Coordinates of C-alpha atoms in Angstrom, one line a residue:
Chain A
X1 CA -35.6 6.0 -113.8
X2 CA -33.1 8.7 -113.2
X3 CA -29.5 7.8 -112.9
X4 CA -28.5 10.5 -110.4
X5 CA -27.3 7.9 -107.9
X6 CA -24.2 9.3 -106.2
X7 CA -21.7 8.5 -103.5
X8 CA -23.8 10.0 -100.7
X9 CA -25.4 7.8 -98.1
X10 CA -28.8 6.7 -99.2
X11 CA -31.8 7.9 -97.2
X12 CA -33.9 5.5 -95.1
X13 CA -37.2 4.1 -96.3
X14 CA -39.8 3.8 -93.6
X15 CA -42.5 1.2 -94.2
X16 CA -45.3 2.7 -92.2
X17 CA -48.9 1.6 -91.7
X18 CA -51.5 4.3 -91.4
X19 CA -54.0 2.2 -89.3
X20 CA -57.6 1.8 -90.3
X21 CA -58.3 5.4 -91.3
X22 CA -59.1 7.6 -88.3
X23 CA -56.1 10.0 -88.1
X24 CA -56.2 9.5 -84.3
X25 CA -55.4 5.8 -84.8
X26 CA -52.1 6.7 -86.4
X27 CA -49.3 5.8 -84.0
X28 CA -47.3 8.6 -82.4
X29 CA -44.3 7.4 -84.4
X30 CA -46.2 7.3 -87.8
X31 CA -47.4 10.8 -87.2
X32 CA -43.8 12.0 -86.4
X33 CA -42.4 10.3 -89.5
X34 CA -45.1 11.7 -91.8
X35 CA -44.3 15.2 -90.5
X36 CA -40.6 14.7 -91.0
X37 CA -40.4 12.8 -94.3
X38 CA -39.0 14.4 -97.5
X39 CA -41.6 12.4 -99.5
X40 CA -44.6 10.1 -98.7
X41 CA -45.6 7.4 -101.2
X42 CA -49.2 6.4 -100.7
X43 CA -52.3 5.0 -102.4
X44 CA -55.9 5.7 -101.5
X45 CA -56.3 3.1 -98.7
X46 CA -55.0 5.2 -95.8
X47 CA -58.3 7.1 -96.3
X48 CA -59.2 10.7 -97.0
X49 CA -58.7 12.1 -93.5
X50 CA -55.1 11.0 -93.4
X51 CA -54.1 11.7 -97.0
X52 CA -55.6 15.2 -96.9
X53 CA -53.4 16.2 -94.0
X54 CA -50.2 15.5 -96.0
X55 CA -48.8 18.6 -97.8
X56 CA -49.2 18.0 -101.5
X57 CA -45.6 19.0 -102.2
X58 CA -44.3 16.1 -100.2
X59 CA -46.6 13.3 -101.4
X60 CA -46.8 11.0 -104.4
X61 CA -49.9 9.0 -105.1
X62 CA -48.7 5.6 -106.4
X63 CA -52.1 4.0 -106.3
X64 CA -53.0 4.5 -110.0
X65 CA -51.0 5.4 -113.1
X66 CA -52.1 8.1 -115.5
X67 CA -54.1 5.6 -117.5
X68 CA -56.2 4.6 -114.5
X69 CA -54.8 1.1 -114.0
X70 CA -53.0 0.1 -110.8
X71 CA -49.3 0.9 -110.5
X72 CA -47.3 -2.3 -110.7
X73 CA -45.5 -3.2 -107.4
X74 CA -42.2 -3.2 -109.4
X75 CA -42.5 0.4 -110.2
X76 CA -43.2 1.3 -106.6
X77 CA -40.2 -0.7 -105.5
X78 CA -38.0 1.1 -108.0
X79 CA -39.3 4.5 -107.0
X80 CA -38.5 3.8 -103.3
X81 CA -34.9 2.9 -104.2
X82 CA -34.5 5.9 -106.5
X83 CA -35.7 8.4 -103.9
X84 CA -33.6 6.8 -101.2
X85 CA -30.5 7.0 -103.5
X86 CA -31.2 10.8 -103.8
X87 CA -30.6 10.9 -100.0
X88 CA -34.2 11.4 -99.2
X89 CA -36.1 10.3 -96.1
X90 CA -39.0 8.3 -97.6
X91 CA -42.2 7.1 -95.9
X92 CA -44.0 4.3 -97.8
X93 CA -47.5 4.7 -96.3
X94 CA -50.0 1.8 -96.5
X95 CA -53.5 1.5 -95.2
X96 CA -53.8 -0.7 -92.1
X97 CA -50.5 -2.5 -91.3
X98 CA -47.9 -2.9 -94.1
X99 CA -47.2 -6.5 -93.1
X100 CA -50.8 -7.7 -93.1
X101 CA -51.6 -8.3 -96.8
X102 CA -49.8 -5.0 -97.5
X103 CA -46.8 -6.2 -99.5
X104 CA -44.4 -4.7 -96.9
X105 CA -42.4 -8.0 -97.0
X106 CA -41.8 -7.7 -100.7
X107 CA -40.8 -4.0 -100.4
X108 CA -38.4 -4.9 -97.5
X109 CA -36.7 -7.6 -99.7
X110 CA -36.3 -5.3 -102.6
X111 CA -34.8 -2.5 -100.5
X112 CA -32.4 -4.9 -98.8
X113 CA -31.4 -6.4 -102.2
X114 CA -30.5 -2.8 -103.3
X115 CA -28.7 -2.0 -100.0
X116 CA -31.2 0.6 -98.9
X117 CA -31.7 0.9 -95.1
X118 CA -35.3 0.6 -94.1
X119 CA -37.3 0.6 -90.9
X120 CA -40.7 -1.1 -90.2
X121 CA -43.3 0.9 -88.3
X122 CA -46.2 -1.4 -87.3
X123 CA -49.7 -0.1 -87.2
X124 CA -53.3 -0.8 -86.1
X125 CA -54.6 -3.3 -88.6
X126 CA -58.2 -2.8 -90.0
X127 CA -58.6 -6.6 -89.6
X128 CA -58.9 -6.1 -85.8
X129 CA -59.8 -2.4 -85.5
X130 CA -62.8 -2.3 -87.8
X131 CA -64.6 -5.1 -85.9
X132 CA -63.5 -3.7 -82.6
X133 CA -65.0 -0.2 -83.1
X134 CA -68.2 -1.9 -84.2
X135 CA -68.2 -3.8 -80.8
X136 CA -66.9 -7.1 -82.1
X137 CA -63.9 -8.7 -80.3
X138 CA -62.1 -11.0 -82.8
X139 CA -61.3 -13.4 -79.9
X140 CA -63.3 -14.1 -76.8
X141 CA -62.8 -16.6 -74.0
X142 CA -66.3 -18.0 -74.4
X143 CA -66.4 -18.0 -78.2
X144 CA -63.0 -18.2 -80.0
X145 CA -59.6 -19.3 -79.0
X146 CA -58.1 -18.4 -82.3
X147 CA -58.6 -15.9 -85.1
X148 CA -57.4 -16.2 -88.7
X149 CA -57.0 -13.5 -91.3
X150 CA -57.3 -14.0 -95.0
X151 CA -58.0 -11.9 -98.1
X152 CA -61.1 -12.2 -100.2
X153 CA -59.3 -11.5 -103.4
X154 CA -56.5 -13.8 -103.8
X155 CA -53.5 -13.3 -106.0
X156 CA -54.7 -14.8 -109.3
X157 CA -51.1 -15.4 -110.6
X158 CA -50.5 -18.0 -107.9
X159 CA -50.7 -21.5 -109.1
X160 CA -51.8 -23.1 -105.8
X161 CA -54.1 -20.2 -105.3
X162 CA -56.9 -21.5 -103.1
X163 CA -57.1 -20.4 -99.5
X164 CA -58.0 -23.6 -97.6
X165 CA -61.5 -22.6 -96.4
X166 CA -62.1 -26.1 -95.1
X167 CA -59.1 -25.9 -92.8
X168 CA -60.1 -22.5 -91.7
X169 CA -63.6 -23.7 -90.8
X170 CA -62.0 -26.6 -88.9
X171 CA -60.0 -24.3 -86.6
X172 CA -63.3 -23.4 -84.9
X173 CA -61.9 -19.9 -84.5
X174 CA -63.0 -16.5 -85.8
X175 CA -62.3 -15.9 -89.5
X176 CA -61.7 -12.3 -90.7
X177 CA -61.7 -11.6 -94.4
X178 CA -60.2 -8.4 -95.7
X179 CA -61.3 -7.1 -99.1
X180 CA -64.0 -9.7 -99.2
X181 CA -67.1 -7.9 -100.3
X182 CA -67.1 -9.0 -103.9
X183 CA -66.4 -12.7 -103.3
X184 CA -68.7 -13.0 -100.2
X185 CA -71.0 -15.5 -102.0
X186 CA -68.0 -17.7 -102.9
X187 CA -66.4 -18.0 -99.5
X188 CA -69.6 -18.1 -97.4
X189 CA -70.6 -21.0 -99.7
X190 CA -67.2 -22.7 -99.3
X191 CA -67.5 -22.5 -95.6
X192 CA -71.0 -24.0 -95.5
X193 CA -69.8 -26.8 -97.8
X194 CA -66.9 -27.3 -95.3
X195 CA -69.6 -28.0 -92.7
X196 CA -69.7 -24.7 -90.9
X197 CA -73.1 -24.1 -89.3
X198 CA -75.2 -21.8 -91.6
X199 CA -76.5 -20.0 -88.5
X200 CA -73.0 -18.8 -87.7
X201 CA -72.9 -15.0 -87.1
X202 CA -71.3 -12.8 -89.8
X203 CA -70.7 -9.1 -89.7
X204 CA -69.6 -6.7 -92.4
X205 CA -67.9 -3.5 -91.5
X206 CA -67.6 -1.0 -94.3
X207 CA -65.0 1.9 -93.9
X208 CA -64.2 1.0 -90.3
X209 CA -63.2 4.1 -88.4
X210 CA -63.8 6.3 -91.5
X211 CA -66.5 8.9 -91.6
X212 CA -69.5 7.0 -92.9
X213 CA -68.7 3.7 -91.2
X214 CA -71.4 1.1 -91.8
X215 CA -72.1 -2.2 -90.0
X216 CA -74.4 -5.0 -91.2
X217 CA -74.9 -8.3 -89.5
X218 CA -76.5 -11.7 -90.5
X219 CA -75.5 -15.3 -90.7
X220 CA -73.5 -17.4 -93.1
X221 CA -76.8 -18.1 -94.8
X222 CA -78.3 -14.6 -95.0
X223 CA -75.2 -12.3 -95.2
X224 CA -75.1 -12.0 -99.0
X225 CA -78.7 -10.7 -99.0
X226 CA -77.9 -8.4 -96.2
X227 CA -75.0 -7.0 -98.1
X228 CA -77.2 -6.3 -101.1
X229 CA -80.0 -4.8 -99.0
X230 CA -77.8 -2.6 -97.0
X231 CA -75.6 -1.6 -100.0
X232 CA -72.3 -2.6 -98.3
X233 CA -69.4 -1.9 -100.7
X234 CA -65.6 -2.0 -100.5
X235 CA -63.5 -1.3 -98.5
X236 CA -65.0 -3.6 -95.9
X237 CA -64.0 -6.3 -93.4
X238 CA -66.0 -9.5 -92.9
X239 CA -66.1 -11.2 -89.5
X240 CA -67.3 -14.8 -89.4
X241 CA -67.9 -16.5 -86.0
X242 CA -69.8 -16.4 -82.8
X243 CA -68.0 -13.2 -81.7
X244 CA -70.0 -11.4 -84.4
X245 CA -73.1 -12.1 -82.5
X246 CA -71.9 -10.7 -79.2
X247 CA -72.3 -7.2 -80.5
X248 CA -76.1 -7.3 -79.9
X249 CA -75.6 -7.4 -76.1
X250 CA -73.3 -4.4 -75.9
X251 CA -74.1 -2.0 -78.8
X252 CA -76.5 0.1 -76.8
X253 CA -73.7 1.3 -74.5
X254 CA -71.0 1.4 -77.2
X255 CA -69.8 5.0 -77.7
X256 CA -68.2 5.8 -81.1
X257 CA -66.6 8.6 -83.0
X258 CA -67.7 7.0 -86.3
X259 CA -70.8 6.7 -88.3
X260 CA -72.6 3.7 -86.7
X261 CA -76.1 5.0 -86.1
X262 CA -76.9 2.7 -83.2
X263 CA -74.9 4.5 -80.5
X264 CA -76.0 7.7 -78.8
X265 CA -72.5 9.1 -79.0
X266 CA -71.2 11.3 -76.3
X267 CA -68.4 13.0 -78.1
Chain B
X1 CA -67.4 -2.4 -53.2
X2 CA -68.5 1.1 -52.2
X3 CA -72.2 1.9 -52.5
X4 CA -71.7 5.6 -53.4
X5 CA -73.6 5.2 -56.6
X6 CA -75.6 8.3 -57.2
X7 CA -78.0 9.9 -59.6
X8 CA -75.2 11.6 -61.7
X9 CA -74.4 10.4 -65.1
X10 CA -71.8 7.6 -65.1
X11 CA -68.4 8.3 -66.6
X12 CA -67.2 6.5 -69.7
X13 CA -64.9 3.6 -69.6
X14 CA -62.3 3.5 -72.4
X15 CA -61.0 0.0 -73.3
X16 CA -57.6 1.0 -74.6
X17 CA -54.8 -1.1 -76.0
X18 CA -51.3 0.2 -75.3
X19 CA -49.6 -1.5 -78.3
X20 CA -46.6 -3.8 -78.0
X21 CA -44.6 -1.6 -75.5
X22 CA -42.8 1.2 -77.3
X23 CA -44.5 4.4 -76.2
X24 CA -44.2 5.7 -79.7
X25 CA -46.4 2.8 -80.8
X26 CA -49.3 4.1 -78.7
X27 CA -52.0 5.6 -81.0
X28 CA -52.5 9.3 -80.9
X29 CA -55.9 8.7 -79.3
X30 CA -54.6 6.3 -76.6
X31 CA -52.0 9.0 -75.7
X32 CA -54.7 11.7 -75.5
X33 CA -57.0 9.5 -73.3
X34 CA -54.2 8.5 -71.0
X35 CA -53.4 12.1 -70.4
X36 CA -57.0 13.1 -69.8
X37 CA -58.3 10.1 -67.8
X38 CA -59.2 10.4 -64.1
X39 CA -57.9 7.0 -63.5
X40 CA -56.0 4.3 -65.5
X41 CA -56.4 0.6 -64.5
X42 CA -53.5 -1.5 -65.8
X43 CA -51.4 -4.5 -65.3
X44 CA -47.7 -5.1 -66.2
X45 CA -48.1 -6.0 -69.8
X46 CA -48.1 -2.4 -71.3
X47 CA -44.5 -2.5 -70.3
X48 CA -42.3 -0.3 -68.1
X49 CA -41.8 2.6 -70.6
X50 CA -45.6 3.3 -70.8
X51 CA -46.5 2.6 -67.2
X52 CA -43.8 4.8 -65.8
X53 CA -45.1 7.8 -67.8
X54 CA -48.4 7.6 -66.0
X55 CA -48.6 9.8 -62.9
X56 CA -48.9 7.5 -59.8
X57 CA -51.9 9.4 -58.4
X58 CA -54.0 8.5 -61.4
X59 CA -53.2 4.8 -61.9
X60 CA -54.2 1.5 -60.3
X61 CA -52.2 -1.6 -60.9
X62 CA -54.8 -4.4 -61.1
X63 CA -52.3 -7.0 -62.2
X64 CA -51.7 -8.7 -58.9
X65 CA -53.5 -8.6 -55.5
X66 CA -51.6 -7.9 -52.3
X67 CA -51.0 -11.6 -51.8
X68 CA -49.2 -11.9 -55.2
X69 CA -51.8 -13.9 -57.0
X70 CA -53.6 -12.6 -60.1
X71 CA -56.6 -10.3 -59.6
X72 CA -59.7 -12.1 -60.8
X73 CA -61.4 -10.6 -63.8
X74 CA -64.6 -10.2 -61.8
X75 CA -62.9 -7.8 -59.4
X76 CA -61.5 -5.8 -62.3
X77 CA -65.0 -5.6 -63.9
X78 CA -66.5 -4.5 -60.6
X79 CA -63.9 -1.8 -60.1
X80 CA -64.5 -0.4 -63.6
X81 CA -68.2 -0.1 -62.9
X82 CA -67.6 1.4 -59.4
X83 CA -65.3 4.1 -60.8
X84 CA -67.6 5.0 -63.7
X85 CA -70.5 5.3 -61.3
X86 CA -68.5 7.9 -59.4
X87 CA -68.6 9.9 -62.6
X88 CA -65.0 9.3 -63.5
X89 CA -63.4 9.0 -66.9
X90 CA -61.7 5.6 -66.7
X91 CA -59.1 4.1 -69.0
X92 CA -58.7 0.3 -68.9
X93 CA -55.3 -0.1 -70.4
X94 CA -54.2 -3.5 -71.7
X95 CA -50.9 -4.6 -73.3
X96 CA -51.3 -5.0 -77.1
X97 CA -54.9 -4.8 -78.3
X98 CA -57.7 -5.3 -75.8
X99 CA -59.7 -7.5 -78.2
X100 CA -56.9 -9.9 -79.1
X101 CA -56.7 -12.3 -76.2
X102 CA -57.2 -9.3 -73.9
X103 CA -60.6 -10.0 -72.4
X104 CA -61.9 -6.7 -73.7
X105 CA -65.0 -8.5 -75.0
X106 CA -65.8 -9.7 -71.5
X107 CA -65.3 -6.2 -70.0
X108 CA -67.5 -4.7 -72.7
X109 CA -70.3 -7.1 -71.9
X110 CA -70.1 -6.5 -68.1
X111 CA -70.1 -2.7 -68.7
X112 CA -73.1 -2.9 -71.0
X113 CA -75.0 -5.1 -68.5
X114 CA -74.4 -2.5 -65.9
X115 CA -75.4 0.4 -68.2
X116 CA -72.0 2.0 -68.3
X117 CA -71.1 3.7 -71.5
X118 CA -67.8 2.5 -73.0
X119 CA -65.6 3.1 -76.0
X120 CA -63.2 0.8 -77.7
X121 CA -59.8 2.1 -78.8
X122 CA -58.0 -0.4 -81.0
X123 CA -54.2 -0.7 -80.8
X124 CA -51.1 -2.2 -82.5
X125 CA -51.2 -5.9 -81.6
X126 CA -47.9 -7.5 -80.5
X127 CA -48.9 -10.5 -82.5
X128 CA -48.1 -8.5 -85.7
X129 CA -45.8 -5.8 -84.4
X130 CA -43.2 -8.0 -82.6
X131 CA -42.5 -10.1 -85.7
X132 CA -42.6 -6.9 -87.9
X133 CA -39.9 -5.0 -86.1
X134 CA -37.8 -8.2 -86.2
X135 CA -38.2 -8.1 -90.0
X136 CA -40.9 -10.8 -90.3
X137 CA -44.1 -10.1 -92.2
X138 CA -46.9 -12.3 -91.0
X139 CA -48.3 -12.6 -94.5
X140 CA -46.3 -12.6 -97.8
X141 CA -47.6 -13.1 -101.3
X142 CA -45.0 -15.8 -101.9
X143 CA -45.3 -17.6 -98.6
X144 CA -48.6 -17.2 -96.7
X145 CA -52.0 -16.2 -97.8
X146 CA -53.4 -16.5 -94.3
X147 CA -52.3 -15.9 -90.7
X148 CA -53.8 -17.3 -87.5
X149 CA -53.3 -16.1 -84.0
X150 CA -53.6 -18.4 -80.9
X151 CA -52.5 -18.3 -77.3
X152 CA -50.0 -20.8 -75.9
X153 CA -51.6 -20.9 -72.5
X154 CA -55.2 -21.9 -72.9
X155 CA -57.9 -21.3 -70.5
X156 CA -57.7 -24.5 -68.4
X157 CA -61.3 -24.1 -67.1
X158 CA -62.7 -24.7 -70.6
X159 CA -64.0 -28.2 -71.2
X160 CA -63.4 -28.3 -74.9
X161 CA -60.1 -26.6 -74.3
X162 CA -57.9 -27.8 -77.1
X163 CA -56.8 -25.4 -79.9
X164 CA -57.0 -27.5 -83.0
X165 CA -53.4 -27.5 -84.0
X166 CA -54.1 -30.0 -86.8
X167 CA -56.6 -27.6 -88.5
X168 CA -54.2 -24.7 -88.0
X169 CA -51.4 -26.7 -89.7
X170 CA -53.8 -27.6 -92.5
X171 CA -54.5 -23.9 -93.3
X172 CA -50.9 -23.7 -94.8
X173 CA -50.7 -20.1 -93.4
X174 CA -48.5 -18.5 -90.8
X175 CA -49.3 -19.4 -87.2
X176 CA -48.5 -16.8 -84.5
X177 CA -48.6 -18.0 -80.9
X178 CA -48.9 -15.4 -78.1
X179 CA -47.7 -16.3 -74.6
X180 CA -46.2 -19.5 -75.9
X181 CA -42.7 -19.8 -74.4
X182 CA -43.6 -22.4 -71.8
X183 CA -45.6 -24.7 -73.9
X184 CA -43.4 -24.4 -77.0
X185 CA -42.5 -28.1 -76.8
X186 CA -46.1 -29.2 -76.7
X187 CA -47.4 -27.3 -79.7
X188 CA -44.3 -27.7 -81.9
X189 CA -44.8 -31.4 -81.3
X190 CA -48.5 -31.2 -82.0
X191 CA -47.8 -29.4 -85.3
X192 CA -45.2 -32.0 -86.4
X193 CA -47.6 -34.8 -85.5
X194 CA -50.2 -33.0 -87.7
X195 CA -47.8 -33.4 -90.6
X196 CA -46.1 -30.0 -90.7
X197 CA -42.6 -30.1 -92.2
X198 CA -40.1 -30.2 -89.3
X199 CA -37.9 -27.9 -91.4
X200 CA -40.5 -25.1 -91.2
X201 CA -39.0 -21.9 -90.0
X202 CA -39.8 -20.7 -86.5
X203 CA -38.9 -17.4 -84.8
X204 CA -39.2 -16.3 -81.2
X205 CA -39.4 -12.6 -80.4
X206 CA -39.0 -11.7 -76.7
X207 CA -40.2 -8.3 -75.5
X208 CA -40.9 -7.1 -79.0
X209 CA -40.4 -3.2 -79.2
X210 CA -39.3 -3.2 -75.5
X211 CA -35.8 -2.2 -74.5
X212 CA -33.9 -5.5 -74.6
X213 CA -35.9 -7.1 -77.4
X214 CA -34.4 -10.5 -78.4
X215 CA -34.9 -12.5 -81.5
X216 CA -34.1 -16.2 -82.0
X217 CA -34.7 -18.4 -85.0
X218 CA -34.8 -22.1 -85.8
X219 CA -37.1 -24.7 -87.2
X220 CA -40.0 -26.7 -85.8
X221 CA -37.5 -29.3 -84.9
X222 CA -34.7 -27.1 -83.4
X223 CA -36.6 -24.2 -81.8
X224 CA -37.0 -25.7 -78.3
X225 CA -33.2 -26.1 -78.1
X226 CA -32.7 -22.6 -79.5
X227 CA -35.1 -21.2 -76.9
X228 CA -33.0 -22.9 -74.1
X229 CA -29.6 -21.9 -75.5
X230 CA -30.6 -18.3 -76.1
X231 CA -32.5 -18.1 -72.8
X232 CA -35.7 -16.8 -74.3
X233 CA -38.3 -16.1 -71.6
X234 CA -41.8 -14.6 -71.5
X235 CA -43.3 -12.3 -72.7
X236 CA -42.6 -13.6 -76.2
X237 CA -44.3 -14.2 -79.5
X238 CA -43.7 -17.3 -81.7
X239 CA -44.0 -17.2 -85.5
X240 CA -44.3 -20.5 -87.3
X241 CA -44.1 -20.5 -91.1
X242 CA -42.0 -19.8 -94.1
X243 CA -42.2 -16.0 -93.4
X244 CA -40.0 -16.5 -90.4
X245 CA -37.2 -17.5 -92.8
X246 CA -37.5 -14.4 -95.0
X247 CA -35.8 -12.4 -92.2
X248 CA -32.3 -13.7 -93.2
X249 CA -32.4 -11.8 -96.5
X250 CA -33.3 -8.4 -95.1
X251 CA -32.0 -8.1 -91.6
X252 CA -28.6 -6.5 -92.6
X253 CA -30.5 -3.4 -93.8
X254 CA -33.2 -3.4 -91.2
X255 CA -32.9 -0.4 -88.9
X256 CA -34.4 -0.6 -85.5
X257 CA -34.9 1.4 -82.3
X258 CA -35.0 -1.8 -80.3
X259 CA -32.4 -4.2 -78.9
X260 CA -31.7 -6.5 -81.8
X261 CA -28.0 -6.6 -82.2
X262 CA -28.0 -7.4 -85.9
X263 CA -28.7 -3.9 -87.2
X264 CA -26.3 -1.0 -87.3
X265 CA -29.0 1.5 -86.3
X266 CA -29.0 5.0 -87.8
X267 CA -31.9 6.7 -86.2

C-alpha cells in the first residue's frame, strides 16, 4: 500500500448500493454520486448494464484478483482508506443494498476506525425487487405478516454457523433466500424437516431486473427438480411462502421491462 | 363510480414505491414515471418533500376522506380501475416499497381481475434505509445472518392475528418493526418473555431520511423509557438486535444529509 498519506483532508467514501441491476432502479443519488466520484470500486454484482456505463478510467474492479480468486475484504478495506487519504471522493458500489448481506457494516467500521468520513446511500434490494418485478409481493395481508431474509451460502468461518431454519419456518412468514441456488436442496429439506408444508409455494428469480431475467415456480417438494429442468443458475433469489403462489392470478396483466416471457409487454 | 368505460385500451397503472422520503432516494424510474403520469394517487407517507414536487393538477390524495377517516382500500382499488379505463397513465405512489406492508399485492390482484395492465416499480424500503442512514446495517457477518421485517400494528380483522414473536426471537437475527412506536411496550415485552436478552440493543429511527430525522437507542429493557424521554413519535422504524449497537463505533465519521445531530456533515 502506498504511503502517500498527507496532511490534507481525506476524501469521503460513499457506500452505495446499485439496486438489483436495472440502471433505472439506481436511486437519483447513486446516479449523481457515480457521475461525480473520482473512483468507483465495484465487483460484478451491480450487473453489466450499470458497470458498462462507468468510464473505465474511473473504475476499479475489486471482485477478483489477478489469479482469479476473490479479493479478500481486508484488501478492499485498505484500498478504500488509501484512496480517501489521497483526497479522493470514492464510491464503493455493491449490488443490491450494501447493508443487506453486502458487508457495508464491516466497511463502515473499518473506515471509522481509520478516521475516514463516509456516507451510506441505501438502495433497492434484490431481495424485494426481484420477486416484485416477477409479480410476487414479499408481504401480503392475506398471506404473510412477516418476511425474513437469509443467505444461502453462509460464512463457513463462523463457528455457530447455522441459520435457524426451524425458527424461520415457525415465523409463518415469507422466507427470501439470497444466493441460494446451490444449496436449494439443503434448505428446502431443512424446512420440510422443520414441519413446513411440502405444498408451500416456492419461486426462483434468476437475474431479477437484468436482461434475461428468468422465473420458475414450484413447491417446497418440487422446486429442486424445477431448478434443474429450467436451468436456473446464480445469481438468483428464492421466495418461499404462499405469496409465491399469488403470481398465477396476476401475471397475465403484469407488464415488465425484463425478460419474463409471460407478459405481453407494452414498452 | 363513473360509467364512462369505453372501447379504448385501458391505461397502465404503475405501482410505484417512493422510497423512505428523501427525493434523491427515488429511483430514476420512479422519477420518470412521476413526471410522465396523467395522475398520481398517493397518501401522506411518501413525505412532504416528494409530495410537494408533484403538480397539484395531476395528483389525488387518497390518504383520508373528507370526514377525516382513512380511505378504504376498496375505494382506492376502484379509483385505479376507473382512471385506467379512461385511458390514463396512473401512478399509485406508496411510501417505501409498495410490496413491503404496502398493499401492492392486493392492488395488483384487483387490477388483474379487472383486466387492467399494471407494472411494479420496486423502491428503497424504509425498513432497511432508515436504519442504514442512521449507521445501522440490518445484517452483519459478526452479528446477524438473517433479518425479519414485521409491522407493529397488525391487521385487527385477522383471526389468527398474532405475529409469532417467539419464533422471531428464536431466529437469532435482526428484527425490524415498521410502524411500531405505539405498541413498542407490547412487543418488547413479548420478546423478553420469549427469552431474548433484555440487554439486546434497540434503536428507533423517526422520519428516516426526512428533514428532522431523529435516532434514539437503548436496550430491550430501556427503550420504552427512551422513546418517552426523547419524544419519538410515528412514523418510525424499530431495529432490535446486536447490529443496533454497532452504530456507536462508527457514528463519529458518519456523514449525513439528514437531521441526526451527531455528524459534522461535509456534503
